[in-house]
């Protein structure tokens, strides 16, 4: 270290005199000291004011320039040295050196800038202002096709520099994307896939950029899918495949890229990984199985990629995914059920799947998860059943297969995601199925649970679906027994509240159900309708200019139906409904205007 102090003193003198030979000796000593103890040497360099000297030594003409840049690269490995490098005015001369023709100067300059930018806002900002990124991208373009070792080393350093420059910084990543870095990096990957270090650097850069939404369109216009799948097929090591997975996952969120990945043969790779890892006890294998099957499900979220893999229900991929459902591996059961839910996104697929016996497979899967079951598997299997129940022709088939009985086994679940899907599945199944709606609507246990969930204020989805199912049971069954069960279960007040929902569809469903209650079973519901303040609610809906035409129409239909109850009709008279209704006779919607005239007549006659 005494030697170091001497060297630093000598450097101060020679830096001013510019004696090249002597200067070179000092720089060699510094590099040696940095190699032995980087932190301590860096502290001394900073303490002696040497950084400021370097700014003047970074000239294209000097034979020592590469060594000076190398020293800066080494000291900038220390976090505490990055801001001092910026403050010493080193960024501008370093960026100027990026225009050099000397490969060693370019290499050390790229290293220096990359290290200064690492995790340093000040470093990145200074490089940005000096215009460093564009010059580096231009270098990548011009060197892209050259495959000699020295050029590949330089390309690796430049990729690393851009990565450090933009890592976790959205605006700088967007800047690189606008400069057209993505097609260049994709081309690099294709040409240099034999070079592990450069390939790795490209993958990390893709991983960073792919998180940004604006990058997806640029990626989609390249052959990134083909290159990544080609690279993926060559890998045998877990960690290398994991790096590629980390790029594939964000990219596969884009529908165009999903299709490209499917066409490039990614699915076959994923299925192979599943086959290799499914019976393994190793942690790495289990993690890879999860990643591969999750990615498979993600690819099925795109309409075109999903349909391509479905192949009319004959596709080998579709068949393989089906075989996951009876598996003993929870991750595969989950991926299988989610894949079915994704395939079940159009009527044709749903009808084919129900006819080919998938419902029974899903019911068997759910039966295996009733007691202390896996919540994610329950949720996924219920999602699949709900989607399959959407086409009208499937409802009766699924009902006769016993789907409702299987689904009702999960009524005791305390998990909101499972409750939500359970409710949605039942609501889909009873749509326009009077018999099934009546059977379910007379199930006091179900109604009791629905009423309880209608108060689940912490879970808006569960609360909304419970209300909708209560209303659906009445609307589709039109049964007095169902209405009595709901009255006894305390469900009326929830239907009245639902009429004031922010969603027009829910308001409407509630009003239609309440009109049926008033028409079929007004006597037993009367007290509950009064205490739930139905009449006041209807008055507000009619007086509110923002209420949709169908809400106004159904509210007036309901007013007329309530006239059969003395106490409710008295409330109607007390609230001066005539004023509100008569204004609606000139409503722009003809149905509303006609119903207003009819309602006005009824109110006038009755009074």
Coordinates of C-alpha atoms in Angstrom, one line a residue:
X1 CA 0.0 0.0 0.0
X2 CA 3.0 2.3 0.5
X3 CA 3.8 1.5 -3.1
X4 CA 0.3 2.6 -4.0
X5 CA 0.7 5.9 -2.3
X6 CA 3.9 6.6 -4.2
X7 CA 2.1 5.5 -7.4
X8 CA -0.7 7.9 -6.8
X9 CA 1.7 10.8 -6.1
X10 CA 3.6 9.9 -9.3
X11 CA 0.4 9.7 -11.3
X12 CA -0.6 13.2 -10.3
X13 CA 2.7 14.5 -11.7
X14 CA 2.8 12.4 -14.9
X15 CA -0.9 13.0 -15.6
X16 CA 0.0 16.7 -15.9
X17 CA 3.3 16.1 -17.8
X18 CA 1.7 13.5 -20.1
X19 CA 4.8 11.3 -20.1
X20 CA 3.3 8.3 -21.7
X21 CA 5.8 5.6 -20.6
X22 CA 5.8 6.8 -17.0
X23 CA 2.0 7.1 -17.1
X24 CA 1.6 3.6 -18.3
X25 CA 3.8 2.2 -15.5
X26 CA 1.6 4.1 -12.9
X27 CA -1.6 2.8 -14.5
X28 CA -0.2 -0.8 -14.5
X29 CA 0.5 -0.5 -10.7
X30 CA -3.0 0.8 -10.1
X31 CA -4.5 -2.2 -12.0
X32 CA -2.4 -4.6 -10.0
X33 CA -3.4 -3.0 -6.7
X34 CA -7.1 -3.1 -7.7
X35 CA -6.7 -6.8 -8.5
X36 CA -5.3 -7.4 -5.0
X37 CA -7.7 -5.3 -3.0
X38 CA -10.3 -3.4 -5.1
X39 CA -12.2 -1.7 -2.2
X40 CA -9.2 -0.2 -0.4
X41 CA -7.4 0.8 -3.6
X42 CA -10.6 2.5 -4.8
X43 CA -11.0 4.4 -1.6
X44 CA -7.4 5.7 -1.9
X45 CA -7.9 6.7 -5.6
X46 CA -11.0 8.7 -4.5
X47 CA -9.3 10.2 -1.5
X48 CA -6.3 11.4 -3.5
X49 CA -8.5 13.2 -6.1
X50 CA -7.2 10.9 -8.9
X51 CA -10.7 10.5 -10.5
X52 CA -10.7 14.1 -11.7
X53 CA -7.3 13.5 -13.4
X54 CA -8.8 10.6 -15.4
X55 CA -11.2 12.9 -17.2
X56 CA -8.3 14.5 -19.0
X57 CA -6.5 11.2 -19.7
X58 CA -9.5 9.8 -21.6
X59 CA -8.4 11.0 -25.0
X60 CA -8.7 9.1 -28.2
X61 CA -5.1 9.9 -29.2
X62 CA -3.4 8.5 -26.0
X63 CA -2.1 5.0 -25.9
X64 CA -3.1 4.8 -22.2
X65 CA -6.8 5.4 -22.8
X66 CA -7.8 1.7 -22.6
X67 CA -6.0 1.3 -19.3
X68 CA -7.6 4.4 -17.8
X69 CA -11.1 3.1 -18.8
X70 CA -10.2 -0.3 -17.4
X71 CA -9.3 1.3 -14.0
X72 CA -12.6 3.2 -14.0
X73 CA -14.4 -0.1 -14.8
X74 CA -12.7 -1.7 -11.9
X75 CA -13.3 1.1 -9.3
X76 CA -17.0 1.4 -10.4
X77 CA -17.5 -2.2 -9.3
X78 CA -17.9 -0.6 -5.8
X79 CA -21.2 1.1 -5.2
X80 CA -19.6 4.0 -3.3
X81 CA -17.5 4.9 -6.3
X82 CA -20.3 5.3 -8.9
X83 CA -21.5 8.8 -8.0
X84 CA -17.9 10.1 -7.6
X85 CA -17.2 8.9 -11.1
X86 CA -20.1 10.9 -12.4
X87 CA -19.1 13.9 -10.3
X88 CA -15.6 13.7 -11.6
X89 CA -17.0 14.4 -15.1
X90 CA -16.0 11.0 -16.5
X91 CA -19.2 10.1 -18.3
X92 CA -18.9 12.6 -21.2
X93 CA -15.3 11.7 -22.2
X94 CA -16.2 8.0 -21.8
X95 CA -19.2 8.4 -24.1
X96 CA -17.0 10.2 -26.6
X97 CA -14.6 7.2 -26.6
X98 CA -17.5 5.0 -27.8
X99 CA -16.7 6.5 -31.2
X100 CA -13.2 5.0 -31.2
X101 CA -12.1 2.4 -33.7
X102 CA -9.9 0.7 -31.2
X103 CA -11.5 -2.5 -30.0
X104 CA -9.7 -2.6 -26.6
X105 CA -10.8 1.0 -25.9
X106 CA -14.4 0.2 -26.8
X107 CA -14.3 -2.9 -24.6
X108 CA -13.0 -1.1 -21.5
X109 CA -15.2 1.9 -22.1
X110 CA -18.3 -0.3 -22.4
X111 CA -17.3 -2.0 -19.1
X112 CA -16.7 1.3 -17.4
X113 CA -20.1 2.8 -18.4
X114 CA -21.9 -0.5 -17.6
X115 CA -20.4 -0.6 -14.1
X116 CA -21.1 3.1 -13.4
X117 CA -24.8 2.6 -14.5
X118 CA -25.3 -0.5 -12.3
X119 CA -28.0 0.3 -9.8
X120 CA -27.1 4.0 -10.0
X121 CA -29.7 6.6 -10.9
X122 CA -27.0 9.3 -11.3
X123 CA -24.9 7.1 -13.6
X124 CA -27.8 6.3 -15.8
X125 CA -28.9 9.8 -16.0
X126 CA -25.5 11.1 -17.0
X127 CA -25.1 8.4 -19.7
X128 CA -28.6 9.3 -20.9
X129 CA -27.7 13.0 -21.2
X130 CA -24.5 12.2 -23.0
X131 CA -26.4 10.1 -25.6
X132 CA -24.4 6.9 -24.8
X133 CA -27.3 4.4 -25.5
X134 CA -27.7 5.3 -29.2
X135 CA -24.0 4.9 -29.9
X136 CA -23.9 1.5 -28.2
X137 CA -27.0 0.3 -30.2
X138 CA -25.4 1.4 -33.4
X139 CA -22.3 -0.6 -32.5
X140 CA -24.5 -3.7 -31.8
X141 CA -26.0 -3.3 -35.2
X142 CA -22.7 -2.9 -37.1
X143 CA -21.0 -5.8 -35.2
X144 CA -24.1 -8.1 -35.1
X145 CA -23.0 -10.4 -37.9
X146 CA -19.3 -10.7 -37.0
X147 CA -18.6 -13.9 -35.1
X148 CA -14.8 -13.7 -34.2
X149 CA -14.2 -14.1 -30.4
X150 CA -13.0 -10.4 -29.9
X151 CA -16.2 -9.0 -31.5
X152 CA -18.4 -11.4 -29.5
X153 CA -16.7 -10.3 -26.3
X154 CA -17.4 -6.7 -27.2
X155 CA -21.0 -7.5 -28.1
X156 CA -21.4 -9.1 -24.7
X157 CA -20.0 -6.1 -22.9
X158 CA -22.3 -3.7 -24.8
X159 CA -25.4 -5.8 -24.1
X160 CA -24.4 -5.8 -20.4
X161 CA -24.0 -2.1 -20.5
X162 CA -27.4 -1.5 -22.0
X163 CA -28.9 -3.9 -19.4
X164 CA -27.3 -2.1 -16.5
X165 CA -28.4 1.2 -18.0
X166 CA -32.1 0.3 -18.3
X167 CA -32.6 -2.3 -15.6
X168 CA -35.9 -1.7 -13.7
X169 CA -36.2 1.7 -15.3
X170 CA -39.3 2.0 -17.5
X171 CA -38.5 5.2 -19.2
X172 CA -35.0 4.1 -20.2
X173 CA -36.3 0.8 -21.3
X174 CA -38.9 2.6 -23.4
X175 CA -36.1 4.8 -24.8
X176 CA -34.1 1.7 -25.9
X177 CA -37.2 0.2 -27.5
X178 CA -37.8 3.4 -29.5
X179 CA -34.2 3.2 -30.6
X180 CA -35.0 -0.2 -32.1
X181 CA -32.9 -2.3 -29.8
X182 CA -35.3 -5.3 -29.8
X183 CA -34.9 -6.5 -33.5
X184 CA -31.1 -6.1 -33.1
X185 CA -31.0 -8.2 -29.9
X186 CA -33.2 -10.9 -31.6
X187 CA -30.8 -11.0 -34.6
X188 CA -27.8 -11.2 -32.2
X189 CA -29.4 -14.2 -30.4
X190 CA -29.9 -16.0 -33.8
X191 CA -26.4 -15.4 -35.0
X192 CA -24.5 -16.0 -31.7
X193 CA -26.5 -18.8 -30.1
X194 CA -23.3 -20.9 -29.8
X195 CA -21.8 -18.2 -27.5
X196 CA -23.1 -18.9 -23.9
X197 CA -22.1 -15.5 -22.4
X198 CA -23.6 -13.5 -25.2
X199 CA -26.8 -15.6 -25.3
X200 CA -27.2 -15.2 -21.5
X201 CA -26.8 -11.4 -21.8
X202 CA -29.5 -11.3 -24.6
X203 CA -31.9 -13.3 -22.5
X204 CA -31.5 -11.1 -19.4
X205 CA -32.0 -8.0 -21.7
X206 CA -35.2 -9.6 -23.2
X207 CA -36.4 -10.4 -19.7
X208 CA -36.1 -6.8 -18.7
X209 CA -37.6 -5.4 -21.8
X210 CA -40.5 -7.9 -22.1
X211 CA -42.0 -6.6 -18.9
X212 CA -42.9 -3.4 -20.7
X213 CA -46.2 -3.5 -22.6
X214 CA -44.8 -1.3 -25.4
X215 CA -42.1 -3.9 -26.2
X216 CA -44.6 -6.7 -27.0
X217 CA -45.5 -5.3 -30.4
X218 CA -41.9 -5.0 -31.4
X219 CA -41.1 -8.5 -30.2
X220 CA -44.1 -9.8 -32.2
X221 CA -42.7 -8.3 -35.4
X222 CA -39.4 -10.3 -35.0
X223 CA -38.7 -14.1 -35.1
X224 CA -38.1 -14.1 -31.3
X225 CA -40.5 -17.1 -30.8
X226 CA -38.6 -19.2 -33.3
X227 CA -35.2 -18.3 -31.8
X228 CA -36.2 -18.9 -28.2
X229 CA -37.8 -22.3 -29.0
X230 CA -34.7 -23.3 -31.0
X231 CA -32.5 -22.3 -28.0
X232 CA -34.8 -24.0 -25.5
X233 CA -34.5 -27.3 -27.4
X234 CA -30.7 -27.2 -27.0
X235 CA -30.7 -26.7 -23.3
X236 CA -30.3 -29.6 -20.8
X237 CA -29.5 -27.6 -17.7
X238 CA -32.3 -26.5 -15.4
X239 CA -31.0 -23.0 -14.8
X240 CA -30.5 -22.3 -18.5
X241 CA -34.0 -23.4 -19.3
X242 CA -35.2 -21.3 -16.4
X243 CA -33.6 -18.2 -17.9
X244 CA -35.6 -18.8 -21.2
X245 CA -38.8 -19.4 -19.2
X246 CA -38.3 -16.0 -17.6
X247 CA -38.4 -14.4 -21.0
X248 CA -41.2 -16.6 -22.4
X249 CA -43.7 -15.9 -19.6
X250 CA -44.0 -12.1 -20.1
X251 CA -43.8 -12.5 -23.9
X252 CA -46.6 -15.1 -23.9
X253 CA -49.0 -12.6 -22.4
X254 CA -49.2 -11.2 -26.0
X255 CA -51.7 -13.0 -28.2
X256 CA -49.7 -12.7 -31.4
X257 CA -46.6 -14.1 -29.7
X258 CA -48.7 -16.9 -28.1
X259 CA -49.6 -18.1 -31.6
X260 CA -46.0 -17.7 -32.8
X261 CA -44.7 -19.8 -29.9
X262 CA -47.3 -22.5 -30.6
X263 CA -46.3 -22.5 -34.3
X264 CA -42.6 -22.7 -33.4
X265 CA -43.2 -25.9 -31.4
X266 CA -43.0 -24.6 -27.8
X267 CA -45.9 -26.8 -26.7
X268 CA -44.2 -30.0 -27.6
X269 CA -41.2 -28.9 -25.5
X270 CA -43.4 -28.1 -22.6
X271 CA -45.2 -31.5 -22.8
X272 CA -41.8 -33.2 -22.9
X273 CA -40.7 -31.4 -19.7
X274 CA -44.0 -32.4 -18.0
X275 CA -43.4 -36.0 -19.0
X276 CA -39.8 -35.9 -17.7
X277 CA -40.5 -34.3 -14.4
X278 CA -43.9 -35.6 -13.3
X279 CA -42.7 -38.5 -11.3
X280 CA -39.6 -36.8 -9.8
X281 CA -39.2 -35.9 -6.1
X282 CA -36.5 -33.3 -6.8
X283 CA -37.4 -29.7 -6.0
X284 CA -35.9 -28.4 -9.2
X285 CA -38.1 -30.8 -11.3
X286 CA -41.2 -29.9 -9.4
X287 CA -40.5 -26.2 -10.0
X288 CA -39.9 -26.9 -13.7
X289 CA -43.1 -28.9 -14.0
X290 CA -45.0 -26.0 -12.5
X291 CA -43.4 -23.4 -14.8
X292 CA -44.0 -25.6 -17.9
X293 CA -47.6 -26.4 -17.1
X294 CA -48.4 -22.8 -16.2
X295 CA -46.9 -21.6 -19.4
X296 CA -49.0 -24.1 -21.3
X297 CA -52.1 -22.7 -19.7
X298 CA -51.0 -19.2 -20.6
X299 CA -50.6 -20.1 -24.3
X300 CA -54.2 -21.3 -24.2
X301 CA -55.5 -17.8 -23.2
X302 CA -55.1 -16.6 -26.8
X303 CA -58.1 -17.4 -29.0
X304 CA -56.1 -18.3 -32.0
X305 CA -53.4 -20.3 -30.2
X306 CA -56.1 -22.1 -28.2
X307 CA -58.1 -23.0 -31.3
X308 CA -55.0 -24.2 -33.1
X309 CA -54.2 -26.6 -30.2
X310 CA -57.8 -27.8 -29.8
X311 CA -57.9 -29.0 -33.5
X312 CA -61.6 -29.8 -33.3
X313 CA -61.0 -31.8 -30.1
X314 CA -58.8 -34.2 -32.0
X315 CA -55.5 -32.4 -31.3
X316 CA -52.8 -34.5 -29.6
X317 CA -52.0 -31.5 -27.3
X318 CA -55.6 -31.4 -26.2
X319 CA -55.6 -35.1 -25.5
X320 CA -52.4 -34.9 -23.5
X321 CA -53.8 -32.1 -21.4
X322 CA -56.9 -34.2 -20.7
X323 CA -54.8 -36.9 -19.3
X324 CA -53.5 -34.5 -16.7
X325 CA -56.8 -34.3 -14.9
X326 CA -56.9 -37.9 -13.4
X327 CA -53.2 -37.6 -12.5
X328 CA -52.1 -37.8 -8.8
X329 CA -50.0 -34.6 -9.2
X330 CA -51.8 -31.6 -7.9
X331 CA -50.0 -29.2 -10.2
X332 CA -51.0 -31.2 -13.2
X333 CA -54.6 -31.6 -12.0
X334 CA -54.7 -27.8 -11.7
X335 CA -53.1 -27.1 -15.1
X336 CA -55.4 -29.7 -16.7
X337 CA -58.5 -28.1 -15.2
X338 CA -57.4 -24.5 -16.1
X339 CA -56.5 -25.7 -19.7
X340 CA -60.1 -27.2 -20.0
X341 CA -61.5 -23.8 -18.8
X342 CA -59.4 -22.1 -21.5
X343 CA -60.5 -24.5 -24.2
X344 CA -64.1 -23.9 -23.1
X345 CA -64.2 -20.4 -24.5
X346 CA -66.6 -20.9 -27.4
X347 CA -69.8 -22.9 -27.8
X348 CA -68.4 -25.3 -30.4
X349 CA -65.5 -26.4 -28.1
X350 CA -67.8 -26.6 -25.0
X351 CA -70.4 -28.8 -26.8
X352 CA -67.6 -31.1 -28.1
X353 CA -66.0 -31.5 -24.7
X354 CA -69.3 -32.2 -22.9
X355 CA -70.1 -34.9 -25.5
X356 CA -66.7 -36.5 -25.1
X357 CA -67.1 -37.0 -21.3
X358 CA -65.0 -34.3 -19.8
X359 CA -67.6 -33.3 -17.3
X360 CA -67.3 -36.7 -15.6
X361 CA -63.5 -36.3 -15.4
X362 CA -63.9 -32.9 -13.7
X363 CA -66.5 -34.3 -11.3
X364 CA -64.2 -37.1 -10.3
X365 CA -61.4 -34.6 -9.8
X366 CA -63.7 -32.5 -7.6
X367 CA -64.7 -35.5 -5.6
X368 CA -61.1 -36.2 -4.8
X369 CA -60.8 -32.7 -3.3
X370 CA -63.9 -32.4 -1.2
X371 CA -62.3 -33.1 2.2
X372 CA -59.3 -30.9 2.9
X373 CA -59.0 -30.4 -0.8
X374 CA -56.6 -28.3 -2.8
X375 CA -58.3 -24.9 -3.1
X376 CA -56.7 -24.0 -6.4
X377 CA -57.7 -27.3 -8.0
X378 CA -61.3 -26.8 -6.7
X379 CA -61.4 -23.3 -8.1
X380 CA -60.0 -24.4 -11.5
X381 CA -62.3 -27.4 -11.9
X382 CA -65.4 -25.2 -11.0
X383 CA -64.2 -22.6 -13.5
X384 CA -64.1 -25.3 -16.2
X385 CA -67.6 -26.6 -15.3
X386 CA -69.0 -23.0 -15.3
X387 CA -67.6 -22.3 -18.8
X388 CA -68.8 -25.7 -20.1
X389 CA -72.3 -24.9 -18.8
X390 CA -72.7 -21.7 -21.0
X391 CA -74.1 -23.3 -24.2
X392 CA -77.8 -24.0 -23.9
X393 CA -77.5 -27.6 -25.2
X394 CA -75.0 -28.4 -22.5
X395 CA -77.1 -27.5 -19.5
X396 CA -79.5 -30.4 -19.4
X397 CA -76.7 -32.9 -20.2
X398 CA -74.6 -31.5 -17.3
X399 CA -77.6 -31.5 -14.9
X400 CA -78.4 -35.1 -15.7
X401 CA -74.8 -36.0 -15.2
X402 CA -75.2 -34.8 -11.6
X403 CA -73.0 -31.7 -11.7
X404 CA -75.2 -29.8 -9.2
X405 CA -74.8 -32.5 -6.6
X406 CA -71.0 -32.5 -7.0
X407 CA -70.9 -28.7 -6.9
X408 CA -73.1 -28.5 -3.8
X409 CA -70.6 -30.6 -1.8
X410 CA -68.5 -27.4 -1.7
X411 CA -71.2 -25.3 -0.1
X412 CA -69.3 -25.6 3.2
X413 CA -66.1 -24.0 1.7
X414 CA -64.9 -21.0 3.5
X415 CA -62.7 -19.9 0.6
X416 CA -64.1 -16.9 -1.4
X417 CA -62.6 -17.9 -4.8
X418 CA -64.2 -21.4 -4.5
X419 CA -67.5 -19.8 -3.3
X420 CA -67.5 -17.4 -6.3
X421 CA -67.0 -20.1 -8.9
X422 CA -69.5 -22.5 -7.2
X423 CA -72.2 -19.7 -7.4
X424 CA -71.3 -18.9 -11.0
X425 CA -71.5 -22.6 -12.0
X426 CA -74.9 -23.1 -10.4
X427 CA -76.3 -19.9 -12.0
X428 CA -75.1 -21.0 -15.5
X429 CA -76.6 -24.4 -15.0
X430 CA -80.1 -23.3 -14.1
X431 CA -80.4 -20.6 -16.8
X432 CA -83.8 -21.3 -18.5
X433 CA -83.9 -24.7 -16.7
X434 CA -87.1 -24.5 -14.7
X435 CA -87.0 -27.9 -13.1
X436 CA -83.4 -27.6 -11.9
X437 CA -84.0 -24.0 -10.7
X438 CA -87.0 -25.3 -8.6
X439 CA -85.1 -28.2 -7.2
X440 CA -82.2 -25.9 -6.1
X441 CA -84.5 -23.1 -5.0
X442 CA -86.3 -25.5 -2.5
X443 CA -83.0 -26.5 -1.0
X444 CA -83.1 -24.6 2.3
X445 CA -79.5 -25.3 3.1
X446 CA -78.4 -23.7 -0.2
X447 CA -80.7 -20.7 0.3
X448 CA -79.4 -20.2 3.9
X449 CA -75.8 -20.2 2.6
X450 CA -76.7 -17.7 -0.2
X451 CA -78.3 -15.3 2.3
X452 CA -75.2 -15.6 4.5
X453 CA -72.9 -14.8 1.4
X454 CA -75.2 -11.9 0.4
X455 CA -73.7 -10.2 3.4
X456 CA -70.0 -11.0 2.6
X457 CA -69.1 -7.3 2.3
X458 CA -65.3 -8.2 2.2
X459 CA -65.9 -10.2 -1.0
X460 CA -67.8 -8.2 -3.5
X461 CA -67.7 -11.0 -6.1
X462 CA -69.2 -13.6 -3.8
X463 CA -71.8 -11.1 -2.6
X464 CA -72.8 -10.2 -6.2
X465 CA -73.0 -13.8 -7.4
X466 CA -75.1 -14.8 -4.3
X467 CA -77.6 -12.1 -5.1
X468 CA -77.7 -13.1 -8.7
X469 CA -78.3 -16.7 -7.9
X470 CA -81.1 -15.9 -5.5
X471 CA -82.8 -13.9 -8.2
X472 CA -82.1 -16.6 -10.8
X473 CA -83.7 -19.3 -8.7
X474 CA -87.0 -17.3 -8.7
X475 CA -86.8 -16.0 -12.3
X476 CA -86.1 -19.5 -13.8
X477 CA -88.4 -21.6 -11.6
X478 CA -91.3 -19.1 -11.3
X479 CA -92.2 -21.4 -8.3
X480 CA -94.2 -20.4 -5.2
X481 CA -92.3 -23.0 -3.2
X482 CA -89.0 -21.5 -4.2
X483 CA -90.3 -18.0 -3.2
X484 CA -91.5 -19.3 0.2
X485 CA -88.1 -21.0 0.8
X486 CA -86.3 -17.7 0.0
X487 CA -88.8 -15.7 2.2
X488 CA -88.2 -18.1 5.1
X489 CA -84.5 -17.9 4.6
X490 CA -84.5 -14.1 4.8
X491 CA -83.5 -13.5 1.2
X492 CA -86.1 -10.8 0.3
X493 CA -84.1 -7.8 1.8
X494 CA -81.1 -8.8 -0.3
X495 CA -83.1 -8.7 -3.5
X496 CA -84.4 -5.2 -2.6
X497 CA -80.8 -4.1 -2.0
X498 CA -79.8 -5.7 -5.3
X499 CA -82.3 -3.4 -7.1
X500 CA -80.1 -0.5 -6.2
X501 CA -76.8 -2.1 -7.5
X502 CA -74.4 -0.1 -9.7
X503 CA -74.8 -2.7 -12.4
X504 CA -77.9 -2.4 -14.5
X505 CA -78.1 -6.1 -15.3
X506 CA -78.2 -6.9 -11.5
X507 CA -80.8 -4.2 -10.9
X508 CA -82.9 -5.7 -13.6
X509 CA -82.6 -9.2 -12.4
X510 CA -83.7 -8.1 -8.9
X511 CA -86.7 -6.2 -10.2
X512 CA -87.9 -9.1 -12.3
X513 CA -87.5 -11.5 -9.4
X514 CA -89.4 -9.1 -7.1
X515 CA -92.2 -8.7 -9.6
X516 CA -92.6 -12.5 -9.7
X517 CA -92.7 -12.6 -5.8
X518 CA -95.4 -9.9 -5.9
X519 CA -97.4 -11.8 -8.5
X520 CA -97.1 -15.3 -7.0
X521 CA -96.6 -15.0 -3.3
X522 CA -97.2 -11.4 -2.2
X523 CA -98.9 -12.5 1.1
X524 CA -96.0 -14.3 2.6
X525 CA -93.4 -11.7 1.4
X526 CA -95.4 -8.6 2.3
X527 CA -93.8 -7.9 5.7
X528 CA -90.3 -8.5 4.4
X529 CA -90.9 -6.2 1.4
X530 CA -92.1 -3.5 3.8
X531 CA -89.2 -3.7 6.2
X532 CA -86.8 -3.7 3.3
X533 CA -88.3 -0.4 2.2
X534 CA -89.1 -1.7 -1.3
X535 CA -91.6 1.1 -2.1
X536 CA -89.2 3.9 -1.2
X537 CA -86.5 2.2 -3.3
X538 CA -88.8 2.1 -6.3
X539 CA -89.7 5.7 -5.9
X540 CA -86.0 6.6 -5.9
X541 CA -85.3 4.5 -9.0
X542 CA -88.2 6.2 -10.9
X543 CA -87.3 9.7 -9.8
X544 CA -83.6 9.3 -10.7
X545 CA -82.8 10.6 -14.2
X546 CA -79.8 8.3 -14.4
X547 CA -81.9 5.1 -14.1
X548 CA -81.8 3.0 -17.3
X549 CA -85.1 2.7 -19.3
X550 CA -85.5 -1.0 -18.4
X551 CA -85.1 -0.2 -14.7
X552 CA -87.9 2.5 -14.9
X553 CA -90.1 0.0 -16.9
X554 CA -89.6 -2.9 -14.5
X555 CA -90.1 -0.6 -11.4
X556 CA -93.5 0.5 -12.7
X557 CA -94.5 -3.1 -13.5
X558 CA -93.6 -3.9 -9.9
X559 CA -95.6 -0.9 -8.5
X560 CA -98.7 -2.3 -10.3
X561 CA -98.0 -5.8 -8.8
X562 CA -97.8 -4.4 -5.3
X563 CA -101.3 -3.0 -5.4
X564 CA -102.6 -6.4 -4.2
X565 CA -101.2 -5.6 -0.8
X566 CA -103.1 -3.1 1.3
X567 CA -100.1 -2.0 3.4
X568 CA -97.7 -1.7 0.5
X569 CA -100.3 0.2 -1.6
X570 CA -100.8 2.7 1.2
X571 CA -97.0 3.3 1.1
X572 CA -97.3 3.9 -2.7
X573 CA -100.1 6.5 -2.1
X574 CA -98.2 8.3 0.7
X575 CA -95.1 8.8 -1.6
X576 CA -97.0 10.6 -4.4
X577 CA -96.0 8.2 -7.1
X578 CA -98.4 9.8 -9.6
X579 CA -96.2 12.9 -10.0
X580 CA -93.1 10.8 -10.9
X581 CA -95.0 8.4 -13.1
X582 CA -96.9 11.1 -15.1
X583 CA -93.6 12.7 -16.0
X584 CA -92.5 9.4 -17.6
X585 CA -95.4 9.4 -20.1
X586 CA -93.3 11.7 -22.3
X587 CA -90.1 9.5 -21.9
X588 CA -88.2 9.0 -25.2
X589 CA -88.3 5.2 -24.7
X590 CA -91.8 4.0 -26.0
X591 CA -92.0 1.0 -23.7
X592 CA -91.3 3.3 -20.7
X593 CA -93.9 5.9 -21.9
X594 CA -96.6 3.2 -22.4
X595 CA -96.0 1.6 -19.1
X596 CA -96.1 5.0 -17.4
X597 CA -99.6 5.6 -19.0
X598 CA -100.8 2.1 -17.7
X599 CA -99.3 2.7 -14.3
X600 CA -100.9 6.2 -14.0
X601 CA -104.3 4.7 -14.9
X602 CA -103.9 2.0 -12.3
X603 CA -102.8 4.5 -9.6
X604 CA -105.7 6.9 -10.5
X605 CA -108.4 4.1 -10.5
X606 CA -107.1 2.6 -7.3
X607 CA -107.1 6.0 -5.5

